[in-house]
Short mmCIF file of C-alpha atoms and ligand atoms in Angstrom, two decimals:
data_model
loop_
_atom_site.label_atom_id
_atom_site.label_comp_id
_atom_site.label_asym_id
_atom_site.label_seq_id
_atom_site.Cartn_x
_atom_site.Cartn_y
_atom_site.Cartn_z
CA MET A 12 9.01 -17.74 -66.62
CA THR A 13 11.37 -15.66 -65.39
CA THR A 14 11.59 -14.09 -62.10
CA GLU A 15 11.76 -10.39 -61.58
CA PRO A 16 14.70 -9.35 -59.28
CA LYS A 17 14.12 -8.28 -56.03
CA LYS A 18 14.84 -4.77 -55.17
CA VAL A 19 18.12 -4.42 -52.51
CA ILE A 20 19.14 -1.46 -50.83
CA ILE A 21 22.65 -0.93 -49.36
CA ILE A 22 22.83 0.60 -46.06
CA GLY A 23 26.41 2.58 -46.27
CA GLY A 24 27.83 3.90 -49.55
CA THR A 25 31.22 4.63 -51.08
CA GLY A 26 33.69 1.34 -50.41
CA ASN A 27 31.92 -1.77 -48.95
CA GLY A 28 28.45 -0.40 -50.01
CA SER A 29 29.47 0.38 -53.62
CA VAL A 30 31.85 -2.44 -54.44
CA VAL A 31 28.66 -4.64 -53.33
CA ALA A 32 26.33 -2.60 -55.57
CA ALA A 33 28.90 -2.96 -58.66
CA ALA A 34 29.10 -6.47 -57.96
CA ILE A 35 25.44 -6.81 -58.05
CA ASP A 36 25.43 -4.97 -61.55
CA GLU A 37 27.79 -7.63 -62.79
CA ALA A 38 25.87 -10.05 -61.60
CA ASN A 39 23.01 -9.39 -63.49
CA ALA A 40 25.28 -8.59 -66.61
CA TRP A 41 26.05 -12.48 -66.31
CA GLY A 42 22.22 -13.35 -66.62
CA ASP A 43 21.94 -13.66 -62.53
CA ASN A 44 19.17 -11.59 -61.87
CA SER A 45 18.73 -11.93 -58.31
CA TRP A 46 18.72 -8.53 -56.96
CA GLN A 47 18.14 -4.94 -58.26
CA MET A 48 20.22 -2.54 -57.07
CA ALA A 49 17.80 0.28 -55.80
CA GLY A 50 20.21 2.97 -53.89
CA TYR A 51 21.02 3.59 -50.39
CA LEU A 52 20.15 4.33 -46.81
CA ASN A 53 23.26 6.55 -45.80
CA ASP A 54 23.13 9.62 -43.14
CA ARG A 55 26.29 11.44 -44.28
CA HIS A 56 25.10 12.16 -47.77
CA ASP A 57 21.88 13.90 -48.81
CA ILE A 58 18.99 12.49 -50.17
CA GLY A 59 19.12 12.14 -53.76
CA GLU A 60 22.60 12.18 -54.05
CA GLU A 61 24.36 9.23 -56.00
CA ILE A 62 26.95 7.46 -55.06
CA GLU A 63 28.67 5.66 -57.88
CA GLY A 64 24.98 5.56 -60.12
CA TYR A 65 22.82 4.83 -57.50
CA PRO A 66 20.41 7.22 -55.14
CA VAL A 67 20.78 8.00 -51.40
CA LEU A 68 17.16 6.87 -51.21
CA GLY A 69 16.74 7.89 -47.21
CA ARG A 70 18.52 7.61 -43.94
CA LEU A 71 18.75 4.82 -41.69
CA ALA A 72 16.07 5.66 -39.50
CA ASP A 73 13.69 5.01 -42.48
CA VAL A 74 14.65 1.52 -42.87
CA GLN A 75 10.68 0.40 -41.82
CA THR A 76 9.82 2.41 -44.14
CA PHE A 77 11.54 0.87 -46.86
CA ILE A 78 10.51 -2.48 -45.10
CA GLN A 79 7.04 -1.84 -45.56
CA GLN A 80 7.78 -1.08 -49.48
CA GLY A 81 8.95 -4.18 -50.11
CA TYR A 82 12.93 -3.96 -50.32
CA TYR A 83 15.37 -5.86 -48.96
CA PHE A 84 18.67 -5.06 -47.54
CA ILE A 85 22.26 -5.64 -47.32
CA TYR A 86 24.52 -3.91 -44.31
CA ALA A 87 27.59 -2.89 -45.55
CA ILE A 88 29.14 -0.44 -42.94
CA PHE A 89 32.39 -1.39 -41.92
CA ARG A 90 34.81 -0.65 -39.05
CA ILE A 91 37.47 -2.21 -37.36
CA ASP A 92 37.40 0.34 -34.40
CA GLY A 93 33.79 0.78 -33.25
CA GLN A 94 32.48 -2.59 -34.12
CA ASP A 95 30.09 -2.64 -30.72
CA LYS A 96 28.59 0.61 -31.99
CA ARG A 97 28.43 -0.89 -35.80
CA MET A 98 26.57 -4.22 -34.76
CA ALA A 99 24.27 -2.26 -32.45
CA MET A 100 23.30 0.01 -35.13
CA PHE A 101 22.36 -3.16 -37.11
CA GLU A 102 20.52 -4.83 -34.22
CA GLY A 103 18.75 -1.52 -34.00
CA LEU A 104 17.52 -1.61 -37.58
CA ASN A 105 15.60 -4.52 -36.78
CA ILE A 106 15.68 -5.94 -40.32
CA PRO A 107 13.20 -9.00 -40.33
CA ARG A 108 15.97 -11.80 -41.13
CA ASP A 109 13.63 -12.39 -44.77
CA ARG A 110 14.57 -9.02 -45.60
CA LEU A 111 18.03 -9.23 -45.40
CA ALA A 112 19.33 -9.94 -48.75
CA THR A 113 22.11 -13.09 -49.56
CA PHE A 114 24.16 -12.14 -52.51
CA ILE A 115 26.33 -14.63 -54.18
CA HIS A 116 28.06 -13.54 -57.21
CA PRO A 117 27.78 -16.40 -59.78
CA ALA A 118 31.71 -15.93 -60.37
CA SER A 119 32.40 -17.34 -56.61
CA TYR A 120 32.51 -20.90 -55.62
CA VAL A 121 30.09 -22.09 -52.65
CA ALA A 122 30.35 -25.61 -51.65
CA GLY A 123 27.15 -27.39 -51.63
CA ASN A 124 26.92 -28.08 -48.00
CA THR A 125 27.80 -24.73 -46.71
CA GLU A 126 25.79 -22.63 -44.61
CA ILE A 127 25.32 -19.02 -45.71
CA SER A 128 23.08 -17.05 -43.56
CA PRO A 129 20.82 -14.05 -44.67
CA GLY A 130 22.45 -10.86 -45.59
CA CYS A 131 25.75 -12.63 -46.27
CA VAL A 132 27.52 -11.40 -49.48
CA ILE A 133 30.05 -13.80 -51.21
CA MET A 134 32.14 -11.48 -54.09
CA PRO A 135 33.74 -12.56 -57.29
CA GLN A 136 36.26 -15.44 -56.82
CA ALA A 137 35.56 -15.85 -53.35
CA SER A 138 35.84 -19.61 -52.29
CA ILE A 139 33.53 -20.98 -49.58
CA SER A 140 34.90 -24.48 -48.97
CA SER A 141 32.70 -27.48 -47.69
CA GLY A 142 30.92 -27.57 -44.66
CA ALA A 143 31.70 -23.98 -43.75
CA ARG A 144 29.04 -21.84 -41.82
CA LEU A 145 28.85 -18.05 -42.54
CA GLY A 146 26.60 -16.14 -39.79
CA LEU A 147 24.05 -13.38 -40.57
CA GLY A 148 25.22 -10.37 -42.75
CA THR A 149 29.00 -11.52 -43.04
CA VAL A 150 30.58 -10.01 -46.08
CA VAL A 151 33.63 -12.61 -47.97
CA MET A 152 35.05 -9.75 -50.16
CA VAL A 153 36.75 -10.62 -53.81
CA ASN A 154 39.36 -13.49 -53.85
CA ALA A 155 39.08 -14.46 -50.32
CA THR A 156 38.96 -18.08 -49.13
CA VAL A 157 36.93 -19.83 -46.35
CA GLY A 158 38.46 -22.90 -45.34
CA HIS A 159 36.03 -26.47 -45.27
CA ASN A 160 34.26 -26.93 -41.81
CA SER A 161 34.97 -23.04 -40.65
CA LYS A 162 32.52 -20.99 -38.40
CA ILE A 163 32.38 -17.67 -38.76
CA GLY A 164 29.93 -15.44 -36.68
CA LYS A 165 27.75 -13.19 -37.99
CA LEU A 166 28.76 -9.33 -39.39
CA CYS A 167 32.28 -10.71 -39.94
CA HIS A 168 34.29 -9.15 -42.69
CA ILE A 169 37.05 -10.99 -44.56
CA ALA A 170 38.70 -8.84 -46.88
CA ALA A 171 39.91 -9.23 -50.48
CA GLN A 172 42.49 -11.98 -50.97
CA ALA A 173 42.45 -13.31 -47.48
CA CYS A 174 43.24 -17.00 -46.51
CA LEU A 175 41.28 -18.80 -44.05
CA GLY A 176 42.38 -22.13 -42.76
CA SER A 177 39.76 -25.28 -41.82
CA TYR A 178 38.02 -25.64 -38.58
CA LEU A 179 38.26 -22.30 -37.60
CA GLN A 180 35.85 -20.41 -34.94
CA PHE A 181 35.04 -16.99 -35.30
CA GLY A 182 32.79 -14.99 -32.94
CA ASP A 183 30.62 -11.87 -34.02
CA GLY A 184 32.17 -8.68 -35.88
CA VAL A 185 35.61 -10.14 -36.60
CA HIS A 186 37.75 -8.50 -39.03
CA ILE A 187 40.18 -10.11 -41.64
CA GLY A 188 42.28 -7.98 -43.05
CA LEU A 189 43.94 -7.80 -46.90
CA ASN A 190 45.68 -10.69 -47.58
CA ALA A 191 45.78 -12.16 -44.28
CA THR A 192 46.06 -15.91 -43.67
CA ILE A 193 44.67 -17.66 -40.70
CA ARG A 194 46.20 -21.01 -39.55
CA GLU A 195 43.87 -23.95 -39.15
CA GLY A 196 41.74 -24.69 -36.22
CA LEU A 197 41.91 -21.10 -34.36
CA ILE A 198 39.55 -19.39 -32.34
CA LEU A 199 38.86 -15.98 -32.94
CA ALA A 200 36.64 -14.15 -30.37
CA ASN A 201 34.02 -11.26 -31.03
CA ARG A 202 35.36 -8.07 -32.56
CA SER A 203 38.78 -9.24 -32.91
CA THR A 204 40.87 -8.41 -35.86
CA VAL A 205 43.76 -9.48 -38.05
CA ALA A 206 45.67 -6.98 -39.84
CA MET A 207 46.64 -6.94 -43.54
CA GLY A 208 49.18 -9.14 -44.54
CA ALA A 209 49.30 -10.95 -41.38
CA VAL A 210 49.70 -14.49 -40.71
CA LEU A 211 48.22 -15.83 -37.49
CA LEU A 212 48.95 -19.04 -35.47
CA ASN A 213 47.51 -18.19 -32.35
CA ASP A 214 43.87 -17.70 -31.05
CA ILE A 215 43.08 -14.28 -30.23
CA ALA A 216 40.71 -12.81 -27.69
CA GLU A 217 37.57 -10.27 -27.80
CA ASP A 218 38.70 -6.71 -29.32
CA GLU A 219 42.32 -7.79 -29.71
CA ILE A 220 44.02 -6.79 -33.24
CA TRP A 221 47.25 -8.59 -34.40
CA ALA A 222 49.53 -7.59 -37.04
CA GLY A 223 52.50 -9.01 -38.76
CA VAL A 224 53.96 -12.37 -39.68
CA PRO A 225 54.04 -14.26 -37.53
CA ALA A 226 51.20 -11.95 -36.23
CA LYS A 227 51.60 -10.39 -32.67
CA PHE A 228 49.31 -8.53 -30.27
CA LEU A 229 49.14 -4.86 -31.62
CA ARG A 230 46.56 -2.75 -29.37
CA ARG A 231 42.87 -3.36 -28.37
CA ALA A 232 39.98 -1.98 -30.61
CA VAL A 233 38.57 1.32 -29.69
CA LYS A 234 34.76 0.98 -28.88
CA GLU A 235 33.57 3.93 -30.73
CA PHE A 236 33.63 5.72 -34.21
CA ASN A 237 31.25 8.88 -35.14
CA ASP A 238 31.71 8.67 -38.75
CA VAL A 239 28.83 6.91 -40.21
CA GLU A 240 29.16 6.74 -44.10
C1 COA B 316 45.97 -3.21 -38.34
C2 COA B 316 45.24 -2.06 -38.25
C3 COA B 316 43.96 -1.60 -37.97
C4 COA B 316 46.14 -0.90 -37.59
O1 COA B 316 46.05 0.52 -37.86
P1 COA B 316 46.57 1.32 -36.88
O2 COA B 316 46.13 1.35 -35.57
O3 COA B 316 45.87 2.89 -37.74
O4 COA B 316 47.57 1.33 -37.09
P2 COA B 316 49.24 2.38 -37.29
O5 COA B 316 48.84 2.45 -39.17
O6 COA B 316 49.01 3.30 -36.40
O7 COA B 316 50.53 1.57 -37.31
C5 COA B 316 50.65 1.31 -35.80
C6 COA B 316 51.87 0.62 -35.83
O8 COA B 316 51.24 -0.66 -36.16
C7 COA B 316 51.87 -1.29 -37.49
N1 COA B 316 51.31 -1.70 -38.62
C8 COA B 316 50.19 -1.20 -38.81
N2 COA B 316 49.58 -2.13 -39.63
C9 COA B 316 50.32 -3.26 -39.70
C10 COA B 316 50.22 -4.31 -40.29
N3 COA B 316 49.09 -4.82 -41.14
N4 COA B 316 51.08 -5.26 -40.24
C11 COA B 316 52.56 -5.21 -39.72
N5 COA B 316 52.40 -4.11 -38.75
C12 COA B 316 51.54 -3.12 -39.18
C13 COA B 316 52.91 0.20 -38.07
O9 COA B 316 53.88 -0.04 -38.86
C14 COA B 316 52.94 0.75 -37.18
O10 COA B 316 54.26 0.21 -36.00
P3 COA B 316 55.22 1.10 -35.10
O11 COA B 316 54.31 1.63 -34.15
O12 COA B 316 56.45 0.39 -34.86
O13 COA B 316 55.26 2.21 -36.15
C15 COA B 316 45.70 -1.76 -40.31
O14 COA B 316 46.83 -1.54 -40.07
C16 COA B 316 45.12 -2.53 -40.90
O15 COA B 316 45.81 -3.89 -41.42
N6 COA B 316 43.60 -2.60 -41.34
C17 COA B 316 42.84 -3.02 -42.01
C18 COA B 316 43.11 -2.78 -43.20
C19 COA B 316 42.19 -3.81 -43.98
O16 COA B 316 42.27 -4.85 -44.46
N7 COA B 316 41.07 -3.03 -44.97
C20 COA B 316 40.37 -3.90 -45.49
C21 COA B 316 39.08 -3.27 -46.33
S1 COA B 316 39.14 -1.95 -47.60
#
């Protein structure tokens, strides 16, 4: 007996949202069929407009209507500055945990004894090592690796090719930039960011952005942002 794929709506649009949509399609081409991409909730595009092949079905404020209609959700809005607002927007949507879609691409490696929370996305060629734990709605992009026994908070974003060591402790809303490397055992506090290409050797505090090799403090993240994709 074949099970029907569940219908998933991505909250967001071009960029993070559309690459996840493409990966869902591609997983289905592999015969995965866990999820069927339905469209987007997006406040910037017209309803009915297509984003890379899938329609904008409604606004973020319409989420409860779509919950009643049986859809599942991936939260793909992402910002470095404005993490507070991004995270508050997610909380404000009040999506039940059992309606957050967990998408694990079949070409990723996820060790058996990991904890992958609802709403997480694990993209192709990403690798989650044994004992790692990912919080609600965390996204691990293509080719990124999460080291063994690392604890990643909720709504974190691990960009493509990032390489995370073992026994890390991340707060919530942490962003690791493209191709950054994080030494094992470090603590990265809430909403902190490691720039693309950085090699991080130190713990970093809330809202701090560190960049370079070895990484140094660059600036604090800005609290607000106004554009919502
Ligand atoms: C760290 C980051 C957020 C800084 O952005 P920003 O504040 O707009 O920075 P700017 O481009 O204005 O640069 C400010 C300074 O930081 C330096 N800088 C910026 N990014 C840097 C990086 N990744 N490594 C080293 N130095 C960097 C710039 O050279 C500049 O230095 P200067 O003042 O001596 O000229 C950004 O560069 C970054 O890494 N973003 C992550 C991108 C990413 O991972 N995307 C994934 C999703 S697709």
